[in-house]
Amino acid sequence: MSDRVSITIDNGIADVRLTRADKRNALDSEMFRAIAAAGERLKTQAGVRCVVLSGEGKSFCAGLDMGSMNQLAGAPPANGEEQTNAGDINDGSITHLAQQICWVWQELPMPVISAVHGHALGGGIQLALGTDIRFVHPETKMSVRETYWGLVPDMTGTFMLGKLLRPDIAKELTFTARVFSGAEAHEMGLVTHLTETPYDDAMALAAEIAGISPSAVRASKQLINNMAVDGAAEQFAEERRLIKTQIGTPNQIESVMASFENRSPEFVDA
């Protein structure tokens, strides 16, 4: 495995951890590839009945890393690296790489539980929303952060927010990009369980699920997802289309530059 993600399998539970703790598990190109690869591996991994996804260190995932943010402001990629969310979609896929790191957990036949603490911002919150069940620390800082950077949520977030929240609440969170707590997220319905010990509680639930007939559990996930994922492909295509209309525009670049320069942005009306 990559040094960005580790997988340990024991007693039917795959313990998947983001291991870029020094960067609060922020998403760079290698992290994107490693998360997607971990999910793909687990699709056919023998003996796995439940998955727990967590982040090592102080945060679950702080979103896109600053190197990628520099690219969004017009700076060239470091060391010739391509932009993280660029690239063609593989044949037969409904997602590009940035979307797939969130959606792959829905494609897994077994349940996936996330344990969230510290930060879950932008891509981080979308990664958590891609799991089946979420345990979140009440003081976790969460945000649908993309509009702050002049972008739109493009990692399956609009689809999942639309499934979990009333439209007005989803709109407010997205329009303002404000940071809110895990406790508030629980009140909204984004969080399954609020707990001071998200990882321990996620592992305990995983153990409980691992003690149930795995074929029945997998069939149940399939049945529920048959209803829950209706319209996903079309929405993901719209995410990809609309973010391309934002990247590199004057307002998008101004969003990033104003943040880096610690000043109020000066936007051009649409």
PDB file of C-alpha atoms in Angstrom:
ATOM      1  CA  MET A   1       0.000   0.000   0.000  1.00  0.00           C
ATOM      2  CA  SER A   2       0.957   3.659  -0.354  1.00  0.00           C
ATOM      3  CA  ASP A   3       2.387   5.504   2.625  1.00  0.00           C
ATOM      4  CA  ARG A   4      -0.779   7.645   2.456  1.00  0.00           C
ATOM      5  CA  VAL A   5      -3.212   4.850   3.451  1.00  0.00           C
ATOM      6  CA  SER A   6      -2.904   1.699   5.550  1.00  0.00           C
ATOM      7  CA  ILE A   7      -5.208  -1.335   5.684  1.00  0.00           C
ATOM      8  CA  THR A   8      -5.242  -3.831   8.551  1.00  0.00           C
ATOM      9  CA  ILE A   9      -7.704  -6.720   8.473  1.00  0.00           C
ATOM     10  CA  ASP A  10      -8.659  -8.551  11.650  1.00  0.00           C
ATOM     11  CA  ASN A  11     -11.749 -10.549  12.646  1.00  0.00           C
ATOM     12  CA  GLY A  12     -13.602  -9.533   9.501  1.00  0.00           C
ATOM     13  CA  ILE A  13     -12.949  -5.789   9.941  1.00  0.00           C
ATOM     14  CA  ALA A  14     -10.805  -3.800   7.509  1.00  0.00           C
ATOM     15  CA  ASP A  15      -9.274  -0.910   9.457  1.00  0.00           C
ATOM     16  CA  VAL A  16      -8.485   1.700   6.770  1.00  0.00           C
ATOM     17  CA  ARG A  17      -6.504   4.728   7.939  1.00  0.00           C
ATOM     18  CA  LEU A  18      -5.363   7.880   6.185  1.00  0.00           C
ATOM     19  CA  THR A  19      -1.739   8.193   7.272  1.00  0.00           C
ATOM     20  CA  ARG A  20      -0.678  11.674   6.194  1.00  0.00           C
ATOM     21  CA  ALA A  21      -1.005  12.901   9.768  1.00  0.00           C
ATOM     22  CA  ASP A  22       1.600  15.684   9.439  1.00  0.00           C
ATOM     23  CA  LYS A  23      -0.684  17.376   6.884  1.00  0.00           C
ATOM     24  CA  ARG A  24      -3.955  16.577   8.695  1.00  0.00           C
ATOM     25  CA  ASN A  25      -4.523  13.958   5.980  1.00  0.00           C
ATOM     26  CA  ALA A  26      -4.988  16.667   3.352  1.00  0.00           C
ATOM     27  CA  LEU A  27      -5.637  15.443  -0.164  1.00  0.00           C
ATOM     28  CA  ASP A  28      -2.778  15.582  -2.646  1.00  0.00           C
ATOM     29  CA  SER A  29      -2.532  13.550  -5.854  1.00  0.00           C
ATOM     30  CA  GLU A  30      -0.891  10.596  -4.122  1.00  0.00           C
ATOM     31  CA  MET A  31      -3.543  10.596  -1.397  1.00  0.00           C
ATOM     32  CA  PHE A  32      -6.317  10.588  -4.010  1.00  0.00           C
ATOM     33  CA  ARG A  33      -4.771   7.620  -5.781  1.00  0.00           C
ATOM     34  CA  ALA A  34      -4.108   5.747  -2.530  1.00  0.00           C
ATOM     35  CA  ILE A  35      -7.664   6.123  -1.208  1.00  0.00           C
ATOM     36  CA  ALA A  36      -9.177   4.986  -4.495  1.00  0.00           C
ATOM     37  CA  ALA A  37      -6.787   2.021  -4.639  1.00  0.00           C
ATOM     38  CA  ALA A  38      -7.679   1.013  -1.077  1.00  0.00           C
ATOM     39  CA  GLY A  39     -11.353   0.954  -1.959  1.00  0.00           C
ATOM     40  CA  GLU A  40     -10.753  -1.047  -5.117  1.00  0.00           C
ATOM     41  CA  ARG A  41      -8.681  -3.602  -3.203  1.00  0.00           C
ATOM     42  CA  LEU A  42     -11.429  -4.123  -0.636  1.00  0.00           C
ATOM     43  CA  LYS A  43     -14.033  -4.853  -3.309  1.00  0.00           C
ATOM     44  CA  THR A  44     -12.519  -8.297  -3.767  1.00  0.00           C
ATOM     45  CA  GLN A  45     -10.666  -8.772  -0.462  1.00  0.00           C
ATOM     46  CA  ALA A  46     -11.610 -12.111   1.090  1.00  0.00           C
ATOM     47  CA  GLY A  47     -12.863 -12.224   4.662  1.00  0.00           C
ATOM     48  CA  VAL A  48     -13.918  -8.574   5.038  1.00  0.00           C
ATOM     49  CA  ARG A  49     -17.366  -8.077   6.577  1.00  0.00           C
ATOM     50  CA  CYS A  50     -17.141  -4.405   7.530  1.00  0.00           C
ATOM     51  CA  VAL A  51     -14.801  -1.451   6.909  1.00  0.00           C
ATOM     52  CA  VAL A  52     -13.827   1.371   9.272  1.00  0.00           C
ATOM     53  CA  LEU A  53     -12.343   4.499   7.660  1.00  0.00           C
ATOM     54  CA  SER A  54     -10.449   6.960   9.861  1.00  0.00           C
ATOM     55  CA  GLY A  55      -7.576   9.433   9.830  1.00  0.00           C
ATOM     56  CA  GLU A  56      -4.426   9.239  11.919  1.00  0.00           C
ATOM     57  CA  GLY A  57      -3.226  12.237  13.930  1.00  0.00           C
ATOM     58  CA  LYS A  58      -5.211  15.343  14.729  1.00  0.00           C
ATOM     59  CA  SER A  59      -7.778  15.199  11.910  1.00  0.00           C
ATOM     60  CA  PHE A  60      -9.844  12.926   9.723  1.00  0.00           C
ATOM     61  CA  CYS A  61      -9.160  14.924   6.540  1.00  0.00           C
ATOM     62  CA  ALA A  62      -8.608  18.679   6.159  1.00  0.00           C
ATOM     63  CA  GLY A  63      -9.553  18.725   2.479  1.00  0.00           C
ATOM     64  CA  LEU A  64      -7.419  19.684  -0.510  1.00  0.00           C
ATOM     65  CA  ASP A  65      -3.817  20.423   0.399  1.00  0.00           C
ATOM     66  CA  MET A  66      -2.203  23.823  -0.081  1.00  0.00           C
ATOM     67  CA  GLY A  67      -0.096  22.710  -3.026  1.00  0.00           C
ATOM     68  CA  SER A  68      -3.267  21.950  -4.942  1.00  0.00           C
ATOM     69  CA  MET A  69      -4.729  25.279  -3.831  1.00  0.00           C
ATOM     70  CA  ASN A  70      -1.731  27.029  -5.366  1.00  0.00           C
ATOM     71  CA  GLN A  71      -2.571  25.339  -8.664  1.00  0.00           C
ATOM     72  CA  LEU A  72      -6.098  26.721  -8.437  1.00  0.00           C
ATOM     73  CA  ALA A  73      -4.592  30.205  -8.169  1.00  0.00           C
ATOM     74  CA  GLY A  74      -2.720  29.673 -11.418  1.00  0.00           C
ATOM     75  CA  ALA A  75       0.619  28.409 -10.093  1.00  0.00           C
ATOM     76  CA  PRO A  76       2.240  25.522 -12.014  1.00  0.00           C
ATOM     77  CA  PRO A  77       1.997  22.067 -10.409  1.00  0.00           C
ATOM     78  CA  ALA A  78       4.902  21.123  -8.182  1.00  0.00           C
ATOM     79  CA  ASN A  79       7.411  18.757  -9.788  1.00  0.00           C
ATOM     80  CA  GLY A  80       5.325  18.621 -12.947  1.00  0.00           C
ATOM     81  CA  GLU A  81       2.423  16.919 -11.150  1.00  0.00           C
ATOM     82  CA  GLU A  82      -0.993  17.099 -12.820  1.00  0.00           C
ATOM     83  CA  GLN A  83      -3.872  18.829 -11.095  1.00  0.00           C
ATOM     84  CA  THR A  84      -5.465  16.481  -8.608  1.00  0.00           C
ATOM     85  CA  ASN A  85      -9.016  16.437  -9.989  1.00  0.00           C
ATOM     86  CA  ALA A  86      -8.096  16.488 -13.690  1.00  0.00           C
ATOM     87  CA  GLY A  87      -8.135  13.532 -16.055  1.00  0.00           C
ATOM     88  CA  ASP A  88     -10.442  11.388 -18.077  1.00  0.00           C
ATOM     89  CA  ILE A  89     -12.944   8.938 -16.655  1.00  0.00           C
ATOM     90  CA  ASN A  90     -12.206   5.260 -17.121  1.00  0.00           C
ATOM     91  CA  ASP A  91     -14.571   3.374 -19.385  1.00  0.00           C
ATOM     92  CA  GLY A  92     -17.707   2.299 -17.542  1.00  0.00           C
ATOM     93  CA  SER A  93     -17.136   4.598 -14.565  1.00  0.00           C
ATOM     94  CA  ILE A  94     -19.543   7.316 -13.421  1.00  0.00           C
ATOM     95  CA  THR A  95     -16.831   9.169 -11.479  1.00  0.00           C
ATOM     96  CA  HIS A  96     -13.448  10.780 -11.964  1.00  0.00           C
ATOM     97  CA  LEU A  97     -10.698  10.213  -9.395  1.00  0.00           C
ATOM     98  CA  ALA A  98     -11.751  12.980  -6.977  1.00  0.00           C
ATOM     99  CA  GLN A  99     -15.319  11.670  -6.944  1.00  0.00           C
ATOM    100  CA  GLN A 100     -14.254   8.038  -6.786  1.00  0.00           C
ATOM    101  CA  ILE A 101     -12.446   8.355  -3.442  1.00  0.00           C
ATOM    102  CA  CYS A 102     -15.856   9.147  -1.928  1.00  0.00           C
ATOM    103  CA  TRP A 103     -18.084   6.952  -4.089  1.00  0.00           C
ATOM    104  CA  VAL A 104     -15.961   3.802  -3.883  1.00  0.00           C
ATOM    105  CA  TRP A 105     -17.280   3.220  -0.347  1.00  0.00           C
ATOM    106  CA  GLN A 106     -20.806   2.972  -1.740  1.00  0.00           C
ATOM    107  CA  GLU A 107     -19.570   0.530  -4.386  1.00  0.00           C
ATOM    108  CA  LEU A 108     -18.112  -1.780  -1.728  1.00  0.00           C
ATOM    109  CA  PRO A 109     -20.506  -4.670  -1.015  1.00  0.00           C
ATOM    110  CA  MET A 110     -19.920  -4.533   2.742  1.00  0.00           C
ATOM    111  CA  PRO A 111     -20.832  -1.659   5.132  1.00  0.00           C
ATOM    112  CA  VAL A 112     -18.344   1.187   5.569  1.00  0.00           C
ATOM    113  CA  ILE A 113     -18.220   3.209   8.798  1.00  0.00           C
ATOM    114  CA  SER A 114     -16.240   6.443   9.149  1.00  0.00           C
ATOM    115  CA  ALA A 115     -14.719   7.729  12.390  1.00  0.00           C
ATOM    116  CA  VAL A 116     -14.349  11.500  12.098  1.00  0.00           C
ATOM    117  CA  HIS A 117     -12.461  13.903  14.360  1.00  0.00           C
ATOM    118  CA  GLY A 118     -10.479  17.136  14.163  1.00  0.00           C
ATOM    119  CA  HIS A 119     -11.281  18.451  10.694  1.00  0.00           C
ATOM    120  CA  ALA A 120     -13.498  17.288   7.848  1.00  0.00           C
ATOM    121  CA  LEU A 121     -13.379  20.182   5.401  1.00  0.00           C
ATOM    122  CA  GLY A 122     -14.234  20.284   1.703  1.00  0.00           C
ATOM    123  CA  GLY A 123     -13.067  16.987   0.280  1.00  0.00           C
ATOM    124  CA  GLY A 124     -12.824  15.691   3.844  1.00  0.00           C
ATOM    125  CA  ILE A 125     -16.509  16.088   4.594  1.00  0.00           C
ATOM    126  CA  GLN A 126     -17.400  14.642   1.192  1.00  0.00           C
ATOM    127  CA  LEU A 127     -15.199  11.627   1.957  1.00  0.00           C
ATOM    128  CA  ALA A 128     -17.093  11.062   5.209  1.00  0.00           C
ATOM    129  CA  LEU A 129     -20.457  11.495   3.484  1.00  0.00           C
ATOM    130  CA  GLY A 130     -19.500   8.714   1.086  1.00  0.00           C
ATOM    131  CA  THR A 131     -19.533   6.145   3.896  1.00  0.00           C
ATOM    132  CA  ASP A 132     -22.620   4.300   5.091  1.00  0.00           C
ATOM    133  CA  ILE A 133     -22.474   5.286   8.776  1.00  0.00           C
ATOM    134  CA  ARG A 134     -20.629   8.190  10.432  1.00  0.00           C
ATOM    135  CA  PHE A 135     -19.326   8.478  14.013  1.00  0.00           C
ATOM    136  CA  VAL A 136     -18.200  12.075  14.626  1.00  0.00           C
ATOM    137  CA  HIS A 137     -16.614  13.867  17.570  1.00  0.00           C
ATOM    138  CA  PRO A 138     -18.806  16.819  18.671  1.00  0.00           C
ATOM    139  CA  GLU A 139     -15.935  19.316  18.298  1.00  0.00           C
ATOM    140  CA  THR A 140     -15.000  18.276  14.771  1.00  0.00           C
ATOM    141  CA  LYS A 141     -14.717  21.273  12.434  1.00  0.00           C
ATOM    142  CA  MET A 142     -16.730  20.551   9.297  1.00  0.00           C
ATOM    143  CA  SER A 143     -17.446  22.591   6.180  1.00  0.00           C
ATOM    144  CA  VAL A 144     -18.709  22.309   2.632  1.00  0.00           C
ATOM    145  CA  ARG A 145     -15.769  24.531   1.797  1.00  0.00           C
ATOM    146  CA  GLU A 146     -15.570  24.690  -1.988  1.00  0.00           C
ATOM    147  CA  THR A 147     -17.354  28.005  -2.618  1.00  0.00           C
ATOM    148  CA  TYR A 148     -14.832  29.718  -0.329  1.00  0.00           C
ATOM    149  CA  TRP A 149     -12.225  28.824  -2.970  1.00  0.00           C
ATOM    150  CA  GLY A 150     -14.468  29.847  -5.865  1.00  0.00           C
ATOM    151  CA  LEU A 151     -15.453  26.270  -6.710  1.00  0.00           C
ATOM    152  CA  VAL A 152     -18.419  23.936  -6.353  1.00  0.00           C
ATOM    153  CA  PRO A 153     -18.498  20.654  -4.391  1.00  0.00           C
ATOM    154  CA  ASP A 154     -17.346  18.166  -7.028  1.00  0.00           C
ATOM    155  CA  MET A 155     -16.587  14.988  -5.060  1.00  0.00           C
ATOM    156  CA  THR A 156     -20.142  13.567  -4.945  1.00  0.00           C
ATOM    157  CA  GLY A 157     -20.955  16.051  -2.161  1.00  0.00           C
ATOM    158  CA  THR A 158     -23.932  17.687  -3.832  1.00  0.00           C
ATOM    159  CA  PHE A 159     -25.577  14.294  -4.318  1.00  0.00           C
ATOM    160  CA  MET A 160     -25.036  13.141  -0.744  1.00  0.00           C
ATOM    161  CA  LEU A 161     -26.027  16.482   0.792  1.00  0.00           C
ATOM    162  CA  GLY A 162     -29.221  16.357  -1.244  1.00  0.00           C
ATOM    163  CA  LYS A 163     -29.995  12.901   0.126  1.00  0.00           C
ATOM    164  CA  LEU A 164     -29.262  13.706   3.769  1.00  0.00           C
ATOM    165  CA  LEU A 165     -30.438  17.300   4.236  1.00  0.00           C
ATOM    166  CA  ARG A 166     -33.384  19.548   3.449  1.00  0.00           C
ATOM    167  CA  PRO A 167     -32.553  21.563   0.323  1.00  0.00           C
ATOM    168  CA  ASP A 168     -32.507  24.892   2.202  1.00  0.00           C
ATOM    169  CA  ILE A 169     -29.950  23.608   4.726  1.00  0.00           C
ATOM    170  CA  ALA A 170     -27.779  22.074   1.991  1.00  0.00           C
ATOM    171  CA  LYS A 171     -27.890  25.368   0.114  1.00  0.00           C
ATOM    172  CA  GLU A 172     -26.966  27.458   3.145  1.00  0.00           C
ATOM    173  CA  LEU A 173     -23.976  25.277   4.019  1.00  0.00           C
ATOM    174  CA  THR A 174     -22.768  25.333   0.425  1.00  0.00           C
ATOM    175  CA  PHE A 175     -23.418  29.023  -0.286  1.00  0.00           C
ATOM    176  CA  THR A 176     -21.681  30.247   2.890  1.00  0.00           C
ATOM    177  CA  ALA A 177     -18.884  27.648   3.160  1.00  0.00           C
ATOM    178  CA  ARG A 178     -19.091  28.234   6.906  1.00  0.00           C
ATOM    179  CA  VAL A 179     -17.382  25.969   9.424  1.00  0.00           C
ATOM    180  CA  PHE A 180     -19.729  24.115  11.770  1.00  0.00           C
ATOM    181  CA  SER A 181     -19.218  21.613  14.552  1.00  0.00           C
ATOM    182  CA  GLY A 182     -19.828  17.901  14.608  1.00  0.00           C
ATOM    183  CA  ALA A 183     -22.541  18.569  17.170  1.00  0.00           C
ATOM    184  CA  GLU A 184     -24.369  20.882  14.759  1.00  0.00           C
ATOM    185  CA  ALA A 185     -23.872  18.378  11.942  1.00  0.00           C
ATOM    186  CA  HIS A 186     -25.584  15.759  14.088  1.00  0.00           C
ATOM    187  CA  GLU A 187     -28.548  18.061  14.652  1.00  0.00           C
ATOM    188  CA  MET A 188     -28.830  18.562  10.884  1.00  0.00           C
ATOM    189  CA  GLY A 189     -28.746  14.845  10.137  1.00  0.00           C
ATOM    190  CA  LEU A 190     -25.303  14.609   8.519  1.00  0.00           C
ATOM    191  CA  VAL A 191     -23.918  12.527  11.394  1.00  0.00           C
ATOM    192  CA  THR A 192     -25.205   9.109  12.433  1.00  0.00           C
ATOM    193  CA  HIS A 193     -23.673   9.062  15.930  1.00  0.00           C
ATOM    194  CA  LEU A 194     -22.108  11.853  17.992  1.00  0.00           C
ATOM    195  CA  THR A 195     -19.388  10.566  20.327  1.00  0.00           C
ATOM    196  CA  GLU A 196     -16.245  11.545  22.205  1.00  0.00           C
ATOM    197  CA  THR A 197     -14.614   8.321  20.965  1.00  0.00           C
ATOM    198  CA  PRO A 198     -15.528   7.980  17.264  1.00  0.00           C
ATOM    199  CA  TYR A 199     -12.892   5.417  16.340  1.00  0.00           C
ATOM    200  CA  ASP A 200     -13.587   3.102  19.298  1.00  0.00           C
ATOM    201  CA  ASP A 201     -17.323   3.285  18.737  1.00  0.00           C
ATOM    202  CA  ALA A 202     -16.957   2.714  14.998  1.00  0.00           C
ATOM    203  CA  MET A 203     -14.863  -0.378  15.636  1.00  0.00           C
ATOM    204  CA  ALA A 204     -17.406  -1.657  18.171  1.00  0.00           C
ATOM    205  CA  LEU A 205     -20.243  -1.312  15.669  1.00  0.00           C
ATOM    206  CA  ALA A 206     -18.107  -2.935  12.975  1.00  0.00           C
ATOM    207  CA  ALA A 207     -17.552  -5.903  15.275  1.00  0.00           C
ATOM    208  CA  GLU A 208     -21.283  -6.153  15.842  1.00  0.00           C
ATOM    209  CA  ILE A 209     -21.982  -6.081  12.109  1.00  0.00           C
ATOM    210  CA  ALA A 210     -19.211  -8.624  11.475  1.00  0.00           C
ATOM    211  CA  GLY A 211     -21.137 -11.032  13.713  1.00  0.00           C
ATOM    212  CA  ILE A 212     -24.190 -10.925  11.417  1.00  0.00           C
ATOM    213  CA  SER A 213     -24.562 -13.089   8.307  1.00  0.00           C
ATOM    214  CA  PRO A 214     -22.281 -11.344   5.765  1.00  0.00           C
ATOM    215  CA  SER A 215     -24.427 -12.383   2.832  1.00  0.00           C
ATOM    216  CA  ALA A 216     -27.531 -10.897   4.469  1.00  0.00           C
ATOM    217  CA  VAL A 217     -25.704  -7.672   5.329  1.00  0.00           C
ATOM    218  CA  ARG A 218     -24.355  -7.275   1.788  1.00  0.00           C
ATOM    219  CA  ALA A 219     -27.748  -7.991   0.252  1.00  0.00           C
ATOM    220  CA  SER A 220     -29.337  -5.427   2.571  1.00  0.00           C
ATOM    221  CA  LYS A 221     -26.830  -2.735   1.569  1.00  0.00           C
ATOM    222  CA  GLN A 222     -27.547  -3.508  -2.080  1.00  0.00           C
ATOM    223  CA  LEU A 223     -31.298  -3.202  -1.576  1.00  0.00           C
ATOM    224  CA  ILE A 224     -31.071   0.124   0.243  1.00  0.00           C
ATOM    225  CA  ASN A 225     -28.579   1.493  -2.290  1.00  0.00           C
ATOM    226  CA  ASN A 226     -30.876   0.514  -5.158  1.00  0.00           C
ATOM    227  CA  MET A 227     -33.122   3.345  -3.982  1.00  0.00           C
ATOM    228  CA  ALA A 228     -30.522   5.686  -2.503  1.00  0.00           C
ATOM    229  CA  VAL A 229     -28.217   6.003  -5.532  1.00  0.00           C
ATOM    230  CA  ASP A 230     -30.863   6.822  -8.137  1.00  0.00           C
ATOM    231  CA  GLY A 231     -29.667   9.770 -10.220  1.00  0.00           C
ATOM    232  CA  ALA A 232     -26.061   9.607  -9.028  1.00  0.00           C
ATOM    233  CA  ALA A 233     -24.416   9.305 -12.447  1.00  0.00           C
ATOM    234  CA  GLU A 234     -26.255  12.343 -13.807  1.00  0.00           C
ATOM    235  CA  GLN A 235     -25.437  14.458 -10.760  1.00  0.00           C
ATOM    236  CA  PHE A 236     -21.758  13.513 -10.828  1.00  0.00           C
ATOM    237  CA  ALA A 237     -21.592  14.477 -14.509  1.00  0.00           C
ATOM    238  CA  GLU A 238     -23.061  17.877 -13.624  1.00  0.00           C
ATOM    239  CA  GLU A 239     -20.484  18.331 -10.853  1.00  0.00           C
ATOM    240  CA  ARG A 240     -17.714  17.712 -13.371  1.00  0.00           C
ATOM    241  CA  ARG A 241     -19.262  20.017 -15.945  1.00  0.00           C
ATOM    242  CA  LEU A 242     -19.899  22.926 -13.595  1.00  0.00           C
ATOM    243  CA  ILE A 243     -16.571  22.878 -11.791  1.00  0.00           C
ATOM    244  CA  LYS A 244     -14.859  23.211 -15.169  1.00  0.00           C
ATOM    245  CA  THR A 245     -16.785  26.461 -15.659  1.00  0.00           C
ATOM    246  CA  GLN A 246     -15.229  27.824 -12.443  1.00  0.00           C
ATOM    247  CA  ILE A 247     -11.590  26.699 -12.433  1.00  0.00           C
ATOM    248  CA  GLY A 248      -9.291  29.415 -13.711  1.00  0.00           C
ATOM    249  CA  THR A 249     -11.928  32.141 -13.931  1.00  0.00           C
ATOM    250  CA  PRO A 250     -11.142  35.602 -12.468  1.00  0.00           C
ATOM    251  CA  ASN A 251     -13.531  35.078  -9.539  1.00  0.00           C
ATOM    252  CA  GLN A 252     -12.109  31.656  -8.729  1.00  0.00           C
ATOM    253  CA  ILE A 253      -8.519  32.894  -8.806  1.00  0.00           C
ATOM    254  CA  GLU A 254      -9.505  35.940  -6.746  1.00  0.00           C
ATOM    255  CA  SER A 255     -11.077  33.655  -4.121  1.00  0.00           C
ATOM    256  CA  VAL A 256      -7.795  31.826  -3.619  1.00  0.00           C
ATOM    257  CA  MET A 257      -5.538  34.879  -3.821  1.00  0.00           C
ATOM    258  CA  ALA A 258      -7.631  36.895  -1.352  1.00  0.00           C
ATOM    259  CA  SER A 259      -7.425  34.046   1.147  1.00  0.00           C
ATOM    260  CA  PHE A 260      -3.667  33.655   0.708  1.00  0.00           C
ATOM    261  CA  GLU A 261      -3.168  37.435   1.016  1.00  0.00           C
ATOM    262  CA  ASN A 262      -5.531  37.740   3.994  1.00  0.00           C
ATOM    263  CA  ARG A 263      -7.736  40.417   2.412  1.00  0.00           C
ATOM    264  CA  SER A 264     -11.339  40.823   1.307  1.00  0.00           C
ATOM    265  CA  PRO A 265     -11.956  39.479  -2.190  1.00  0.00           C
ATOM    266  CA  GLU A 266     -13.037  41.752  -5.033  1.00  0.00           C
ATOM    267  CA  PHE A 267     -15.354  39.818  -7.294  1.00  0.00           C
ATOM    268  CA  VAL A 268     -16.804  40.574 -10.713  1.00  0.00           C
ATOM    269  CA  ASP A 269     -20.581  40.109 -10.885  1.00  0.00           C
ATOM    270  CA  ALA A 270     -21.660  37.029 -12.799  1.00  0.00           C
TER     271      ALA A 270
END
